[in-house]
């Protein structure tokens, strides 16, 4: 995987652009109230690069967490010996 940093760098550059544009779910965001909030986490190992995207419900009007907040999860994985992106809907 270390021999192809540009391919993975493009994914990270896209994520940085979205965060800079205010397309995130942190405090002080530019989203409208009640908008769905995506979160992502990345894992890098010698065997693969993986990003898991989680879509969650917004906070309730009283700022309490909703029951069953997770709406969906998608994982993108790129094995170190491939350029194929594997998509899993979890």
mmCIF file with all atom_site columns, C-alpha atoms in Angstrom:
data_model
loop_
_atom_site.group_PDB
_atom_site.id
_atom_site.type_symbol
_atom_site.label_atom_id
_atom_site.label_alt_id
_atom_site.label_comp_id
_atom_site.label_asym_id
_atom_site.label_entity_id
_atom_site.label_seq_id
_atom_site.pdbx_PDB_ins_code
_atom_site.Cartn_x
_atom_site.Cartn_y
_atom_site.Cartn_z
_atom_site.occupancy
_atom_site.B_iso_or_equiv
_atom_site.pdbx_formal_charge
_atom_site.auth_seq_id
_atom_site.auth_comp_id
_atom_site.auth_asym_id
_atom_site.auth_atom_id
_atom_site.pdbx_PDB_model_num
ATOM 1  C CA . UNK A 1 1  ? 0.000   0.000  0.000  1.00 0.00 ? 1  UNK A CA 1
ATOM 2  C CA . UNK A 1 2  ? 2.858   2.385  0.628  1.00 0.00 ? 2  UNK A CA 1
ATOM 3  C CA . UNK A 1 3  ? 3.810   2.264  -3.045 1.00 0.00 ? 3  UNK A CA 1
ATOM 4  C CA . UNK A 1 4  ? 0.529   4.003  -4.055 1.00 0.00 ? 4  UNK A CA 1
ATOM 5  C CA . UNK A 1 5  ? 0.071   6.902  -1.623 1.00 0.00 ? 5  UNK A CA 1
ATOM 6  C CA . UNK A 1 6  ? -1.485  9.166  -4.267 1.00 0.00 ? 6  UNK A CA 1
ATOM 7  C CA . UNK A 1 7  ? -4.518  6.904  -4.678 1.00 0.00 ? 7  UNK A CA 1
ATOM 8  C CA . UNK A 1 8  ? -5.265  7.000  -0.965 1.00 0.00 ? 8  UNK A CA 1
ATOM 9  C CA . UNK A 1 9  ? -4.322  10.660 -0.740 1.00 0.00 ? 9  UNK A CA 1
ATOM 10 C CA . UNK A 1 10 ? -7.146  11.516 -3.149 1.00 0.00 ? 10 UNK A CA 1
ATOM 11 C CA . UNK A 1 11 ? -9.691  9.936  -0.797 1.00 0.00 ? 11 UNK A CA 1
ATOM 12 C CA . UNK A 1 12 ? -8.307  11.861 2.154  1.00 0.00 ? 12 UNK A CA 1
ATOM 13 C CA . UNK A 1 13 ? -8.125  15.113 0.156  1.00 0.00 ? 13 UNK A CA 1
ATOM 14 C CA . UNK A 1 14 ? -11.814 14.748 -0.703 1.00 0.00 ? 14 UNK A CA 1
ATOM 15 C CA . UNK A 1 15 ? -12.662 14.236 2.976  1.00 0.00 ? 15 UNK A CA 1
ATOM 16 C CA . UNK A 1 16 ? -10.612 17.302 3.960  1.00 0.00 ? 16 UNK A CA 1
ATOM 17 C CA . UNK A 1 17 ? -12.404 19.385 1.297  1.00 0.00 ? 17 UNK A CA 1
ATOM 18 C CA . UNK A 1 18 ? -15.824 18.352 2.609  1.00 0.00 ? 18 UNK A CA 1
ATOM 19 C CA . UNK A 1 19 ? -14.827 19.248 6.167  1.00 0.00 ? 19 UNK A CA 1
ATOM 20 C CA . UNK A 1 20 ? -13.440 22.612 5.067  1.00 0.00 ? 20 UNK A CA 1
ATOM 21 C CA . UNK A 1 21 ? -16.680 23.330 3.215  1.00 0.00 ? 21 UNK A CA 1
ATOM 22 C CA . UNK A 1 22 ? -18.687 22.801 6.403  1.00 0.00 ? 22 UNK A CA 1
ATOM 23 C CA . UNK A 1 23 ? -20.206 19.499 5.326  1.00 0.00 ? 23 UNK A CA 1
ATOM 24 C CA . UNK A 1 24 ? -19.761 17.859 8.688  1.00 0.00 ? 24 UNK A CA 1
ATOM 25 C CA . UNK A 1 25 ? -21.724 17.228 11.835 1.00 0.00 ? 25 UNK A CA 1
ATOM 26 C CA . UNK A 1 26 ? -19.625 18.906 14.516 1.00 0.00 ? 26 UNK A CA 1
ATOM 27 C CA . UNK A 1 27 ? -20.694 21.782 16.716 1.00 0.00 ? 27 UNK A CA 1
ATOM 28 C CA . UNK A 1 28 ? -21.007 25.028 14.826 1.00 0.00 ? 28 UNK A CA 1
ATOM 29 C CA . UNK A 1 29 ? -21.649 23.315 11.529 1.00 0.00 ? 29 UNK A CA 1
ATOM 30 C CA . UNK A 1 30 ? -23.439 24.787 8.531  1.00 0.00 ? 30 UNK A CA 1
ATOM 31 C CA . UNK A 1 31 ? -26.058 22.027 8.313  1.00 0.00 ? 31 UNK A CA 1
ATOM 32 C CA . UNK A 1 32 ? -29.705 22.801 8.796  1.00 0.00 ? 32 UNK A CA 1
ATOM 33 C CA . UNK A 1 33 ? -31.290 21.583 12.040 1.00 0.00 ? 33 UNK A CA 1
ATOM 34 C CA . UNK A 1 34 ? -32.472 18.009 11.756 1.00 0.00 ? 34 UNK A CA 1
ATOM 35 C CA . UNK A 1 35 ? -30.026 17.137 8.974  1.00 0.00 ? 35 UNK A CA 1
ATOM 36 C CA . UNK A 1 36 ? -28.559 13.651 8.987  1.00 0.00 ? 36 UNK A CA 1
ATOM 37 C CA . UNK A 1 37 ? -24.978 13.532 10.184 1.00 0.00 ? 37 UNK A CA 1
ATOM 38 C CA . UNK A 1 38 ? -22.286 11.303 8.639  1.00 0.00 ? 38 UNK A CA 1
ATOM 39 C CA . UNK A 1 39 ? -19.218 10.217 10.548 1.00 0.00 ? 39 UNK A CA 1
ATOM 40 C CA . UNK A 1 40 ? -16.224 8.324  9.209  1.00 0.00 ? 40 UNK A CA 1
ATOM 41 C CA . UNK A 1 41 ? -13.264 6.440  10.587 1.00 0.00 ? 41 UNK A CA 1
ATOM 42 C CA . UNK A 1 42 ? -10.243 5.139  8.707  1.00 0.00 ? 42 UNK A CA 1
ATOM 43 C CA . UNK A 1 43 ? -7.996  2.145  9.299  1.00 0.00 ? 43 UNK A CA 1
ATOM 44 C CA . UNK A 1 44 ? -4.621  1.696  7.632  1.00 0.00 ? 44 UNK A CA 1
ATOM 45 C CA . UNK A 1 45 ? -2.698  -1.578 7.942  1.00 0.00 ? 45 UNK A CA 1
ATOM 46 C CA . UNK A 1 46 ? -0.026  -3.224 5.778  1.00 0.00 ? 46 UNK A CA 1
ATOM 47 C CA . UNK A 1 47 ? -2.829  -5.361 4.290  1.00 0.00 ? 47 UNK A CA 1
ATOM 48 C CA . UNK A 1 48 ? -5.483  -2.722 3.483  1.00 0.00 ? 48 UNK A CA 1
ATOM 49 C CA . UNK A 1 49 ? -6.841  0.827  3.711  1.00 0.00 ? 49 UNK A CA 1
ATOM 50 C CA . UNK A 1 50 ? -10.424 1.023  4.934  1.00 0.00 ? 50 UNK A CA 1
ATOM 51 C CA . UNK A 1 51 ? -12.898 3.834  5.616  1.00 0.00 ? 51 UNK A CA 1
ATOM 52 C CA . UNK A 1 52 ? -16.193 3.203  7.401  1.00 0.00 ? 52 UNK A CA 1
ATOM 53 C CA . UNK A 1 53 ? -18.929 5.811  6.960  1.00 0.00 ? 53 UNK A CA 1
ATOM 54 C CA . UNK A 1 54 ? -21.705 5.928  9.575  1.00 0.00 ? 54 UNK A CA 1
ATOM 55 C CA . UNK A 1 55 ? -24.928 7.852  8.985  1.00 0.00 ? 55 UNK A CA 1
ATOM 56 C CA . UNK A 1 56 ? -26.698 8.796  12.215 1.00 0.00 ? 56 UNK A CA 1
ATOM 57 C CA . UNK A 1 57 ? -29.869 10.611 13.187 1.00 0.00 ? 57 UNK A CA 1
ATOM 58 C CA . UNK A 1 58 ? -29.532 14.174 14.489 1.00 0.00 ? 58 UNK A CA 1
ATOM 59 C CA . UNK A 1 59 ? -30.005 14.971 18.167 1.00 0.00 ? 59 UNK A CA 1
ATOM 60 C CA . UNK A 1 60 ? -33.540 15.366 19.441 1.00 0.00 ? 60 UNK A CA 1
ATOM 61 C CA . UNK A 1 61 ? -34.787 18.951 19.950 1.00 0.00 ? 61 UNK A CA 1
ATOM 62 C CA . UNK A 1 62 ? -33.902 18.619 23.649 1.00 0.00 ? 62 UNK A CA 1
ATOM 63 C CA . UNK A 1 63 ? -30.339 17.666 22.536 1.00 0.00 ? 63 UNK A CA 1
ATOM 64 C CA . UNK A 1 64 ? -30.763 14.096 23.804 1.00 0.00 ? 64 UNK A CA 1
ATOM 65 C CA . UNK A 1 65 ? -29.445 11.257 21.663 1.00 0.00 ? 65 UNK A CA 1
ATOM 66 C CA . UNK A 1 66 ? -32.195 9.484  19.713 1.00 0.00 ? 66 UNK A CA 1
ATOM 67 C CA . UNK A 1 67 ? -32.882 5.801  20.270 1.00 0.00 ? 67 UNK A CA 1
ATOM 68 C CA . UNK A 1 68 ? -31.300 3.660  17.544 1.00 0.00 ? 68 UNK A CA 1
ATOM 69 C CA . UNK A 1 69 ? -29.269 6.587  16.225 1.00 0.00 ? 69 UNK A CA 1
ATOM 70 C CA . UNK A 1 70 ? -27.355 4.571  13.596 1.00 0.00 ? 70 UNK A CA 1
ATOM 71 C CA . UNK A 1 71 ? -29.161 4.666  10.242 1.00 0.00 ? 71 UNK A CA 1
ATOM 72 C CA . UNK A 1 72 ? -26.579 3.015  8.041  1.00 0.00 ? 72 UNK A CA 1
ATOM 73 C CA . UNK A 1 73 ? -22.964 2.003  7.693  1.00 0.00 ? 73 UNK A CA 1
ATOM 74 C CA . UNK A 1 74 ? -20.841 1.594  4.561  1.00 0.00 ? 74 UNK A CA 1
ATOM 75 C CA . UNK A 1 75 ? -17.247 0.379  4.444  1.00 0.00 ? 75 UNK A CA 1
ATOM 76 C CA . UNK A 1 76 ? -14.853 1.049  1.560  1.00 0.00 ? 76 UNK A CA 1
ATOM 77 C CA . UNK A 1 77 ? -11.742 -1.148 1.526  1.00 0.00 ? 77 UNK A CA 1
ATOM 78 C CA . UNK A 1 78 ? -8.704  -1.116 -0.758 1.00 0.00 ? 78 UNK A CA 1
ATOM 79 C CA . UNK A 1 79 ? -6.391  -4.131 -0.330 1.00 0.00 ? 79 UNK A CA 1
ATOM 80 C CA . UNK A 1 80 ? -2.677  -3.299 -0.495 1.00 0.00 ? 80 UNK A CA 1
ATOM 81 C CA . UNK A 1 81 ? -2.126  -5.523 -3.548 1.00 0.00 ? 81 UNK A CA 1
ATOM 82 C CA . UNK A 1 82 ? -5.032  -4.053 -5.553 1.00 0.00 ? 82 UNK A CA 1
ATOM 83 C CA . UNK A 1 83 ? -6.609  -0.857 -6.858 1.00 0.00 ? 83 UNK A CA 1
ATOM 84 C CA . UNK A 1 84 ? -10.114 -2.310 -6.535 1.00 0.00 ? 84 UNK A CA 1
ATOM 85 C CA . UNK A 1 85 ? -12.393 -0.583 -4.029 1.00 0.00 ? 85 UNK A CA 1
ATOM 86 C CA . UNK A 1 86 ? -14.603 -3.047 -2.180 1.00 0.00 ? 86 UNK A CA 1
ATOM 87 C CA . UNK A 1 87 ? -17.912 -1.633 -0.970 1.00 0.00 ? 87 UNK A CA 1
ATOM 88 C CA . UNK A 1 88 ? -19.804 -3.253 1.902  1.00 0.00 ? 88 UNK A CA 1
ATOM 89 C CA . UNK A 1 89 ? -23.168 -2.079 3.212  1.00 0.00 ? 89 UNK A CA 1
ATOM 90 C CA . UNK A 1 90 ? -23.174 -3.170 6.849  1.00 0.00 ? 90 UNK A CA 1
#
